[in-house]
Coordinates of C-alpha atoms in Angstrom, one line a residue:
Chain A
M24 CA 48.0 3.2 42.0
T25 CA 45.9 3.1 38.9
T26 CA 42.2 4.2 39.0
A27 CA 39.7 1.4 38.2
I28 CA 36.3 3.8 38.0
A29 CA 36.6 6.9 37.3
A30 CA 33.0 9.5 36.9
R31 CA 33.3 12.7 36.4
G32 CA 29.8 15.1 36.2
I33 CA 27.7 12.2 36.1
T34 CA 24.0 13.7 36.0
K35 CA 20.2 12.0 35.0
R36 CA 17.1 13.4 35.5
Y37 CA 14.5 11.2 35.3
R38 CA 10.9 12.7 34.0
G39 CA 12.2 16.4 34.9
Q40 CA 13.6 15.6 38.2
T41 CA 17.2 15.7 38.7
V42 CA 18.1 11.9 40.3
L43 CA 22.4 12.5 39.8
D44 CA 23.2 15.9 39.5
G45 CA 26.9 16.5 38.9
V46 CA 28.1 13.1 40.9
D47 CA 32.1 13.0 40.5
L48 CA 33.2 9.6 42.2
T49 CA 36.9 7.7 41.8
V50 CA 38.4 4.3 43.1
A51 CA 41.4 3.4 43.1
A52 CA 42.3 -0.1 42.3
G53 CA 41.6 -2.5 44.9
T54 CA 40.0 -0.9 46.7
V55 CA 36.2 -1.0 48.4
L56 CA 34.9 2.7 48.1
A57 CA 31.4 2.3 49.7
L58 CA 27.9 5.0 48.2
L59 CA 26.0 6.2 50.8
G60 CA 22.8 7.4 51.8
P61 CA 19.2 7.4 51.6
N62 CA 16.6 5.5 50.2
G63 CA 16.3 7.7 47.0
A64 CA 19.6 9.7 46.8
G65 CA 19.9 8.8 44.3
K66 CA 22.5 5.3 44.9
T67 CA 20.9 2.5 42.4
T68 CA 21.0 4.7 39.2
A69 CA 24.1 5.7 40.4
V70 CA 25.2 2.1 39.9
H71 CA 23.4 1.3 36.9
I72 CA 25.1 4.2 34.8
L73 CA 28.2 2.6 35.6
S74 CA 27.3 -1.0 35.5
T75 CA 26.2 0.1 31.6
L76 CA 22.6 -0.1 32.3
V77 CA 21.2 3.5 31.6
R78 CA 22.6 6.1 30.1
P79 CA 23.5 8.9 31.8
D80 CA 22.4 12.8 31.3
G81 CA 25.6 14.1 31.2
G82 CA 30.0 13.7 32.2
T83 CA 31.5 10.9 31.6
A84 CA 33.6 7.4 33.1
T85 CA 36.4 5.4 32.5
I86 CA 35.9 1.9 33.5
A87 CA 39.3 -0.9 33.8
G88 CA 40.5 1.5 31.3
H89 CA 37.2 1.8 29.0
D90 CA 35.3 5.2 28.4
L91 CA 31.3 4.0 29.6
L92 CA 29.6 5.8 26.5
R93 CA 32.7 4.5 24.1
D94 CA 33.2 1.2 24.4
P95 CA 29.9 -0.4 26.6
Q96 CA 31.3 -3.5 25.5
G97 CA 34.6 -3.4 27.0
V98 CA 33.5 -1.6 30.4
R99 CA 31.3 -5.7 30.9
S100 CA 33.4 -7.2 29.5
A101 CA 35.1 -6.5 32.9
I102 CA 32.9 -5.9 35.6
G103 CA 30.0 -8.5 37.4
L104 CA 26.7 -6.0 39.1
T105 CA 25.0 -7.9 42.2
G106 CA 21.8 -5.4 42.3
Q107 CA 19.3 -5.5 44.9
F108 CA 17.2 -7.7 43.6
A109 CA 18.8 -11.0 43.3
A110 CA 19.4 -11.3 39.7
V111 CA 19.2 -15.5 39.1
D112 CA 16.6 -17.4 36.9
G113 CA 14.3 -19.0 39.1
L114 CA 13.3 -22.0 36.8
L115 CA 16.6 -23.8 36.8
T116 CA 18.4 -25.3 39.4
G117 CA 21.9 -23.3 41.3
E118 CA 24.3 -25.3 38.9
E119 CA 22.9 -24.7 36.2
N120 CA 22.6 -20.6 37.1
L121 CA 26.2 -20.5 37.6
R122 CA 26.6 -22.6 34.2
L123 CA 24.5 -20.5 32.1
M124 CA 27.2 -17.7 32.8
A125 CA 29.9 -19.9 32.3
D126 CA 28.6 -20.0 28.7
L127 CA 27.7 -16.6 28.2
R128 CA 31.3 -16.4 29.7
H129 CA 33.1 -18.7 27.0
L130 CA 34.6 -20.3 29.8
G131 CA 34.3 -23.8 27.3
S132 CA 33.1 -27.0 28.9
R133 CA 36.1 -28.0 30.8
A134 CA 36.7 -24.3 32.2
G135 CA 32.9 -24.1 32.8
R136 CA 32.2 -27.0 34.1
Q137 CA 35.2 -26.4 37.0
R138 CA 34.5 -22.9 38.2
V139 CA 30.8 -23.3 38.6
A140 CA 31.9 -26.4 40.6
E141 CA 34.7 -24.0 42.9
L142 CA 32.2 -21.5 42.7
L143 CA 29.2 -24.2 44.2
E144 CA 32.1 -25.1 47.6
R145 CA 32.9 -22.1 48.0
F146 CA 29.9 -20.8 48.4
D147 CA 28.7 -23.4 50.7
L148 CA 25.9 -24.1 46.9
T149 CA 27.2 -27.5 47.0
D150 CA 24.3 -29.3 48.3
V151 CA 21.8 -26.9 47.0
A152 CA 22.7 -27.3 43.4
R153 CA 21.3 -29.5 42.1
K154 CA 17.3 -28.5 43.1
P155 CA 15.5 -25.8 41.8
L156 CA 16.0 -22.6 43.4
I157 CA 12.8 -21.7 44.2
T158 CA 13.4 -24.5 47.5
Y159 CA 16.9 -21.2 48.6
S160 CA 16.4 -19.0 51.2
G161 CA 16.8 -15.1 50.5
G162 CA 20.3 -16.3 52.1
M163 CA 21.3 -18.9 49.6
K164 CA 19.5 -16.7 47.0
R165 CA 22.0 -13.8 47.1
R166 CA 24.9 -16.4 47.8
L167 CA 24.3 -17.8 44.4
D168 CA 23.1 -14.1 42.9
L169 CA 27.4 -13.4 43.9
A170 CA 28.3 -16.6 43.0
M171 CA 27.1 -15.8 39.3
T172 CA 28.8 -12.1 39.5
L173 CA 31.6 -13.7 39.4
V174 CA 31.5 -17.0 37.4
G175 CA 34.2 -14.5 34.7
T176 CA 36.2 -12.9 37.8
P177 CA 35.4 -9.7 37.0
Q178 CA 38.3 -6.7 38.3
I179 CA 35.0 -4.2 39.6
V180 CA 32.4 -5.4 40.8
F181 CA 29.0 -3.5 42.2
L182 CA 27.2 -5.0 45.5
D183 CA 24.5 -2.5 45.2
E184 CA 23.0 -3.2 49.4
P185 CA 24.5 -6.7 48.9
T186 CA 23.2 -7.1 52.9
T187 CA 19.2 -5.6 52.2
G188 CA 17.5 -8.6 54.0
L189 CA 20.1 -10.9 55.0
D190 CA 19.9 -12.4 59.0
P191 CA 23.2 -11.2 60.6
R192 CA 24.4 -14.8 59.6
S193 CA 24.4 -14.6 56.1
R194 CA 25.1 -10.6 56.1
Q195 CA 28.7 -11.8 58.1
T196 CA 29.3 -14.7 55.5
M197 CA 28.7 -11.5 53.1
W198 CA 31.3 -9.4 54.5
E199 CA 34.0 -12.4 54.3
I200 CA 33.5 -12.4 50.7
V201 CA 34.4 -8.7 50.5
R202 CA 37.2 -9.5 52.1
E203 CA 38.4 -11.9 50.0
L204 CA 37.2 -10.2 46.9
L205 CA 39.9 -8.0 48.2
D206 CA 42.5 -10.1 49.1
D207 CA 41.6 -11.4 44.7
G208 CA 42.7 -7.5 44.3
V209 CA 39.5 -6.6 43.5
T210 CA 37.8 -3.6 43.4
I211 CA 34.4 -2.7 45.2
F212 CA 31.9 -0.7 44.3
L213 CA 29.1 -0.9 47.0
T214 CA 25.8 0.8 48.3
T215 CA 24.1 1.0 51.4
Q216 CA 22.5 2.6 53.8
Y217 CA 23.8 1.5 57.4
L218 CA 27.3 3.6 58.7
E219 CA 28.6 0.9 60.3
E220 CA 28.3 -1.6 56.9
A221 CA 30.3 1.2 54.9
D222 CA 33.0 1.2 57.8
R223 CA 33.1 -1.9 58.0
V224 CA 34.8 -2.4 54.9
A225 CA 34.7 0.5 53.0
D226 CA 38.1 2.5 51.7
R227 CA 36.1 5.7 51.2
V228 CA 33.1 6.7 51.6
V229 CA 31.1 8.4 50.0
V230 CA 27.8 10.4 51.3
L231 CA 25.5 11.0 48.7
D232 CA 22.1 12.8 49.1
H233 CA 19.1 14.0 47.1
G234 CA 22.3 13.2 44.0
R235 CA 24.8 14.6 45.8
I236 CA 27.2 14.1 47.0
V237 CA 27.5 16.1 50.4
G238 CA 30.8 14.4 52.3
E239 CA 33.5 11.6 51.4
G240 CA 36.4 10.5 53.5
T241 CA 38.0 7.6 55.1
P242 CA 35.9 6.0 57.8
S243 CA 37.6 7.4 60.4
E244 CA 37.5 10.6 58.9
L245 CA 33.6 10.6 58.7
K246 CA 33.7 9.4 62.2
A247 CA 35.7 12.1 63.5
R248 CA 33.6 14.2 62.1
V249 CA 30.3 12.8 63.4
G250 CA 31.5 11.1 66.7
T251 CA 32.9 7.2 67.3
E252 CA 29.0 6.3 69.7
V253 CA 26.4 8.9 70.6
L254 CA 25.6 9.0 73.9
V255 CA 21.7 8.8 74.5
V256 CA 20.9 10.8 77.9
T257 CA 17.9 10.4 79.6
D258 CA 16.3 12.2 82.6
R259 CA 14.4 10.5 85.9
D260 CA 11.2 11.7 85.0
G261 CA 11.6 9.8 80.8
T262 CA 12.4 13.3 79.3
A263 CA 15.5 12.3 76.1
R264 CA 18.0 15.3 75.9
P265 CA 19.5 16.1 72.7
E266 CA 21.7 13.4 71.9
I267 CA 25.7 13.9 72.5
P268 CA 28.0 12.6 69.7
I269 CA 31.2 11.5 71.2
D270 CA 35.1 10.6 70.2
G271 CA 35.1 7.9 72.0
T272 CA 38.1 8.2 74.0
V273 CA 38.6 8.7 77.9
G274 CA 38.3 11.5 77.7
G275 CA 36.3 12.7 75.7
L276 CA 33.1 11.3 77.5
R277 CA 34.3 12.5 81.0
R278 CA 34.2 16.2 78.9
V279 CA 31.0 15.1 77.9
L280 CA 29.3 13.8 81.5
D281 CA 30.7 17.1 83.3
E282 CA 28.3 18.5 82.0
I283 CA 25.5 16.5 82.8
D284 CA 24.1 18.4 85.3
G285 CA 22.2 17.5 89.3
D286 CA 20.4 14.4 88.0
Q287 CA 21.8 11.3 89.7
L288 CA 19.6 8.7 87.9
A289 CA 19.7 9.6 84.6
T290 CA 20.1 6.4 82.4
A291 CA 22.4 7.3 80.2
S292 CA 23.7 4.8 77.0
L293 CA 25.7 4.3 74.0
R294 CA 24.7 3.8 70.8
T295 CA 26.6 3.6 67.2
P296 CA 26.0 7.1 64.7
S297 CA 23.2 6.4 62.2
L298 CA 22.7 7.3 59.0
D299 CA 20.5 10.6 61.1
D300 CA 23.5 11.7 62.4
V301 CA 25.8 11.6 59.7
F302 CA 24.0 13.7 57.4
F303 CA 23.4 15.6 60.4
A304 CA 26.9 16.1 61.1
L305 CA 27.7 17.0 57.6
T306 CA 24.3 19.1 57.2
G307 CA 23.1 20.2 59.8
N308 CA 20.0 18.5 58.3
P309 CA 18.3 14.9 58.5
P310 CA 18.9 13.2 54.9
S311 CA 16.2 14.3 52.6
S312 CA 14.0 10.6 52.5
S313 CA 12.5 9.5 55.6
S314 CA 15.3 7.2 57.0
E315 CA 13.9 6.3 60.0
S316 CA 13.8 2.7 58.7
A317 CA 17.8 3.0 57.7
A318 CA 18.7 4.2 61.4
A319 CA 17.2 1.3 63.3
P320 CA 18.9 -1.5 61.6
A321 CA 22.5 -0.3 62.4
T322 CA 22.4 0.0 65.6
A323 CA 20.5 -3.4 65.9
S324 CA 22.7 -5.3 63.6
T325 CA 26.1 -3.7 65.6
R326 CA 25.0 -5.8 68.5
E327 CA 24.0 -8.9 66.4
E328 CA 26.9 -9.3 65.4
S329 CA 29.2 -7.6 67.3
Chain B
M79 CA 35.8 -14.4 19.2
T80 CA 34.5 -13.1 16.5
N81 CA 30.3 -11.4 16.1
I82 CA 29.4 -13.5 13.9
A83 CA 30.7 -16.3 15.9
T84 CA 29.8 -15.1 20.1
T85 CA 26.5 -14.1 18.6
A86 CA 25.7 -17.7 17.0
A87 CA 27.1 -19.2 21.0
D88 CA 25.4 -16.7 23.2
S89 CA 22.4 -17.3 20.6
A90 CA 22.9 -20.8 21.5
T91 CA 23.3 -20.7 25.0
M92 CA 20.3 -18.6 25.6
F93 CA 17.9 -21.2 23.8
R94 CA 19.0 -23.9 25.8
R95 CA 17.5 -21.8 28.5
N96 CA 14.6 -21.1 26.6
L97 CA 14.0 -24.7 26.3
L98 CA 14.8 -25.6 30.0
H99 CA 12.3 -23.0 30.8
M100 CA 9.8 -25.0 28.8
L101 CA 10.9 -28.5 30.5
R102 CA 11.0 -26.4 34.0
Y103 CA 7.0 -24.1 33.0
P104 CA 5.0 -26.5 30.8
G105 CA 2.0 -25.2 31.8
L106 CA 2.7 -22.3 29.7
T107 CA 3.2 -24.4 26.3
V108 CA -0.2 -27.1 27.6
F109 CA -2.1 -23.1 27.2
V110 CA -0.7 -22.9 23.5
I111 CA -1.4 -26.2 21.9
G112 CA -5.0 -26.6 24.1
I113 CA -6.3 -24.0 22.0
P114 CA -5.7 -24.6 18.5
V115 CA -6.8 -28.5 19.5
L116 CA -9.9 -27.3 21.5
L117 CA -11.2 -25.1 18.5
L118 CA -10.6 -28.3 15.8
L119 CA -12.6 -30.4 17.9
L120 CA -14.7 -27.5 18.4
F121 CA -15.4 -27.1 14.4
V122 CA -15.4 -29.5 13.0
Y123 CA -18.1 -31.9 15.5
V124 CA -20.1 -28.3 16.4
F125 CA -20.0 -26.8 13.0
G126 CA -18.3 -29.4 11.0
G127 CA -21.3 -30.5 9.5
T128 CA -22.9 -27.0 8.7
L129 CA -19.9 -25.4 7.2
G130 CA -19.0 -28.1 5.5
A131 CA -22.4 -28.4 3.6
G132 CA -21.4 -24.8 2.9
L133 CA -18.9 -25.1 0.8
P134 CA -18.5 -25.6 -2.7
G135 CA -19.1 -28.7 -3.6
G136 CA -20.0 -29.8 0.2
G137 CA -22.4 -32.8 1.2
N138 CA -21.9 -35.8 2.1
G139 CA -19.5 -36.3 4.5
A140 CA -19.3 -32.9 5.4
S141 CA -18.3 -32.8 8.9
Q142 CA -14.7 -34.8 7.3
Q143 CA -14.8 -32.6 4.3
Y144 CA -15.1 -29.7 6.9
L145 CA -12.3 -30.7 8.5
A146 CA -9.3 -31.5 5.1
Y147 CA -10.6 -27.3 4.6
V148 CA -10.6 -26.6 8.8
V149 CA -6.8 -28.3 9.1
P150 CA -4.7 -25.2 8.0
G151 CA -6.8 -22.9 9.0
I152 CA -6.0 -23.5 12.5
L153 CA -2.7 -24.7 12.3
L154 CA -2.7 -20.9 11.6
I155 CA -4.7 -20.0 15.1
G156 CA -1.5 -22.4 16.8
V157 CA 0.9 -19.9 15.1
A158 CA -0.6 -17.1 16.4
G159 CA -1.3 -18.5 20.0
I160 CA 2.6 -18.6 20.1
A161 CA 2.6 -15.2 19.3
N162 CA 0.6 -15.3 22.4
G163 CA 3.0 -17.4 24.2
A164 CA 6.4 -15.2 23.0
S165 CA 4.6 -11.8 24.1
I166 CA 3.8 -13.6 27.6
G167 CA 7.4 -15.4 27.9
I168 CA 9.3 -12.2 27.5
A169 CA 7.5 -9.8 29.1
Q170 CA 7.9 -12.3 32.2
D171 CA 11.4 -12.3 31.5
M172 CA 12.2 -8.4 31.0
T173 CA 10.6 -8.2 35.3
E174 CA 13.3 -10.2 36.5
G175 CA 16.2 -8.9 37.7
I176 CA 18.2 -11.3 35.9
V177 CA 17.7 -9.4 32.2
A178 CA 19.5 -6.7 34.7
R179 CA 22.0 -9.0 34.7
F180 CA 22.2 -10.1 30.9
R181 CA 22.0 -6.8 29.7
S182 CA 25.3 -5.7 32.0
M183 CA 27.0 -8.7 30.9
A184 CA 29.6 -9.0 27.3
I185 CA 27.2 -10.8 25.6
S186 CA 26.3 -10.2 21.9
R187 CA 23.1 -7.8 22.2
A188 CA 21.1 -10.1 19.9
A189 CA 21.1 -13.2 22.1
V190 CA 18.6 -12.9 24.5
L191 CA 15.4 -12.5 21.6
N192 CA 16.8 -14.7 19.7
G193 CA 16.7 -17.6 22.8
H194 CA 13.2 -17.0 22.2
V195 CA 12.3 -16.2 19.6
L196 CA 14.5 -19.9 18.6
G197 CA 12.6 -21.2 21.6
N198 CA 9.3 -20.2 20.7
T199 CA 9.7 -21.9 17.4
V200 CA 10.4 -25.1 18.7
Q201 CA 7.2 -24.5 20.8
G202 CA 5.6 -23.7 17.7
L203 CA 6.1 -26.5 15.6
L204 CA 5.5 -28.9 18.5
C205 CA 2.3 -27.5 19.0
L206 CA 1.7 -27.7 15.3
A207 CA 3.0 -31.4 15.4
I208 CA 0.5 -32.2 17.7
V209 CA -2.2 -30.4 16.2
L210 CA -2.2 -31.6 12.4
G211 CA -1.7 -35.2 14.8
V212 CA -5.2 -34.4 16.3
G213 CA -7.0 -34.3 13.0
L214 CA -4.9 -37.2 11.5
L215 CA -6.5 -39.3 14.3
M216 CA -10.3 -37.0 13.5
G217 CA -10.0 -38.9 10.0
F218 CA -7.7 -35.6 8.2
R219 CA -5.6 -37.8 5.3
P220 CA -3.4 -35.1 3.8
A221 CA -2.4 -36.1 -0.1
A222 CA 0.7 -34.2 0.7
G223 CA 3.9 -36.4 0.0
P224 CA 7.5 -36.4 1.5
L225 CA 8.5 -33.4 -0.2
A226 CA 5.4 -31.9 0.6
W227 CA 5.7 -32.7 3.9
L228 CA 8.8 -31.3 4.0
V229 CA 8.3 -27.8 2.6
L230 CA 5.7 -27.2 4.6
A231 CA 7.4 -28.1 7.7
A232 CA 10.0 -25.3 6.6
F233 CA 7.3 -22.5 5.4
L234 CA 5.6 -23.2 8.9
A235 CA 8.6 -23.0 10.3
L236 CA 9.2 -19.8 9.1
V237 CA 5.8 -18.2 9.7
C238 CA 6.2 -19.3 13.5
Y239 CA 9.3 -17.6 13.9
S240 CA 7.9 -14.5 11.7
I241 CA 4.8 -13.7 14.5
S242 CA 7.4 -14.5 16.9
W243 CA 9.5 -11.6 17.0
V244 CA 6.8 -9.3 16.0
A245 CA 5.3 -11.1 18.8
V246 CA 8.7 -10.6 21.3
A247 CA 8.5 -7.3 20.3
M248 CA 5.4 -6.2 21.4
G249 CA 6.0 -8.2 24.7
M250 CA 8.9 -5.9 25.3
S251 CA 6.6 -2.8 25.2
S252 CA 4.1 -4.0 27.3
K253 CA 4.4 -3.0 31.1
T254 CA 3.1 -5.4 32.2
V255 CA 2.4 -9.2 32.0
E256 CA -1.0 -8.7 31.4
A257 CA -0.7 -6.4 28.9
A258 CA 2.3 -8.3 27.2
S259 CA -1.2 -11.3 27.0
N260 CA -3.4 -8.9 24.9
W261 CA -1.0 -7.2 21.8
P262 CA -0.8 -9.9 19.8
M263 CA -4.7 -11.6 20.4
I264 CA -5.3 -9.8 17.1
F265 CA -2.8 -12.8 15.4
T266 CA -5.4 -14.6 16.8
L267 CA -8.7 -13.1 15.1
L268 CA -6.4 -12.9 11.6
P269 CA -7.2 -16.8 10.8
F270 CA -11.0 -16.3 11.4
L271 CA -11.2 -13.3 9.7
G272 CA -9.1 -14.6 6.9
S273 CA -9.8 -18.3 4.9
G274 CA -9.8 -20.4 7.8
F275 CA -13.1 -21.4 8.6
V276 CA -15.0 -20.7 5.5
P277 CA -13.5 -19.3 2.1
T278 CA -13.1 -16.0 1.1
A279 CA -16.4 -16.1 -1.5
S280 CA -18.6 -16.3 0.6
M281 CA -18.2 -13.2 3.1
P282 CA -19.2 -9.5 2.1
G283 CA -17.6 -6.9 -0.3
W284 CA -16.1 -5.0 2.1
L285 CA -14.1 -7.8 4.7
Q286 CA -13.8 -10.4 1.7
W287 CA -11.0 -7.1 0.4
F288 CA -9.5 -7.1 4.1
A289 CA -9.4 -11.1 3.9
D290 CA -7.7 -11.1 1.2
A291 CA -5.6 -8.4 1.5
Q292 CA -4.8 -9.7 5.0
P293 CA -1.0 -11.9 5.7
F294 CA -2.8 -15.0 7.5
T295 CA -5.0 -15.6 4.2
P296 CA -1.1 -16.1 1.6
F297 CA -0.5 -18.2 4.9
I298 CA -3.3 -20.6 4.8
E299 CA -3.4 -21.2 1.6
T300 CA 0.1 -21.9 0.9
A301 CA -0.6 -24.7 4.0
R302 CA -3.9 -25.8 1.9
A303 CA -2.2 -26.4 -1.1
L304 CA 0.5 -27.6 0.5
L305 CA -0.8 -30.3 2.5
A306 CA -3.7 -31.3 -0.1
G307 CA 0.2 -32.2 -2.3
R308 CA -0.6 -29.5 -4.8
A309 CA 1.9 -26.5 -5.6
P310 CA 0.7 -23.1 -4.1
S311 CA 0.0 -20.3 -6.2
A312 CA 2.1 -17.9 -7.2
G313 CA 0.8 -15.6 -5.3
D314 CA 0.3 -17.2 -2.2
G315 CA 4.0 -18.1 -2.1
W316 CA 5.2 -14.5 -2.9
W317 CA 3.1 -12.9 -0.4
S318 CA 4.0 -15.0 2.0
L319 CA 7.5 -14.8 1.8
I320 CA 6.7 -11.5 1.6
W321 CA 4.9 -11.3 5.0
C322 CA 6.9 -13.0 6.9
T323 CA 10.3 -10.6 5.8
G324 CA 9.0 -8.2 6.3
F325 CA 7.3 -9.3 10.3
I326 CA 11.1 -9.7 10.7
A327 CA 12.5 -7.3 9.4
L328 CA 9.9 -4.9 11.4
G329 CA 9.5 -7.3 15.0
Y330 CA 13.8 -7.2 15.2
A331 CA 13.9 -4.1 14.8
W332 CA 11.5 -3.0 17.2
A333 CA 12.4 -5.1 19.8
R334 CA 17.0 -5.1 19.5
R335 CA 15.3 -0.7 20.5
L336 CA 13.2 -1.7 23.0
Y337 CA 16.5 -3.5 24.5
E338 CA 19.2 -1.1 24.1
R339 CA 16.2 1.8 24.9
K340 CA 18.5 2.4 27.9
S341 CA 21.1 1.6 28.3
V342 CA 24.7 3.0 27.1

């Protein structure tokens, strides 16, 4: 299998603070890599370096066969980037935004028009194509953003927290699009704060904390270490017991339940492992920056979506 | 495509984008045009009588005489206002995610800047045409022939273009949009500290030295000569060209450096 992204020892410091500390990443062509980590772990910096926006202080990378430092224009011609904040031109209409991309990709008038119409259709934006962006919802802007990234049919697509701020339905749409891209053979590099998201789409997950990689593997490998679910037991008097990761098998559940002594009126519930659980399993510590916001929506979204 | 062809095509695309911005967000254009028009009315109808009487050979119909004297100065105030618009425009653009997108695409690295500078030059020419139109309504009767008008238009376009380059660099170097709007104020002051409103000969010695040495005096004198149907003096003409070339070189190098500041 060919390699789409190969990065070695990527290092970045801002004002004496190390944001990325010797990060190695390899992404096979046509697969999805999820970079998982809390706020401030260095995910966005990694995306910015690999998409040529930021110069690394150290390390090398080859992206779609182009050397990052020696041939950045070559890299740029092979990639598409959808950042955390909608990179759209707010003064233009949706169609004009897409036309702008088609012109900058030198598609030519005819092919450009065709590609724009195709993307408007595919992203369900045909009805609002000629309306100013001020009338678009957050989800519509994000769809337009991704459509703009795809105008030039990139081989590698970077998605930096693509679902942040989206409602469950728009999130669902986003994952469907990611799967379609995979069917087309596109390589996807995405960042997320949610284990459950990484589990849904990624072939491999890399866990980043404080600019260092603290764990990596397939989602099932990670889950084997974290447990597929976490059992939460609360005694009758409201005392919460330590949470117990379980592996999802009946045997596993029985073993755990057998260990719970006495109190038949204690309440028990299951929840999906959060980022905290992953970090706890991998490092024995909670993630470096506060992630209370990261843990809650992950479980909430599972309930809403499944 | 060759490098030059790519740059031209991408710059044209960005230029179209900036023109669309001007149509969709006319507030800035109205502001940029409004200030010089307001100053023209103020200087002719409020101060014109007194200032005109002080001009060499001033006397009867002083404010009409002053109108003819001040129009070139106001035109250059208009050019300075364009600098303000250019600086604010690029600073706003840089705060949006769209520029990050452009920077991650394989497009000419000068295209975004070219689009802004060319868009501003067009905005500048529009502004200057309106200022001249208001001047004509007020009774200004330039003696320029067709050739002089043509040269004047080309000359003002060049000045707008060169000042825009410096202003775009200033806007990019500013951390906030507010800061970006302060920088080019210096350009608005220069016509006052030059031959825009009164002859430099009437100023105290030290100020006169500055007024004669700064770029806006040759700009204003060149425009004044062309409007009066005269050929500009060789000194004014050459100094104007030298200043414009310098501004373009400085602004281009500075803005390009800032655009590449962080990237690979």
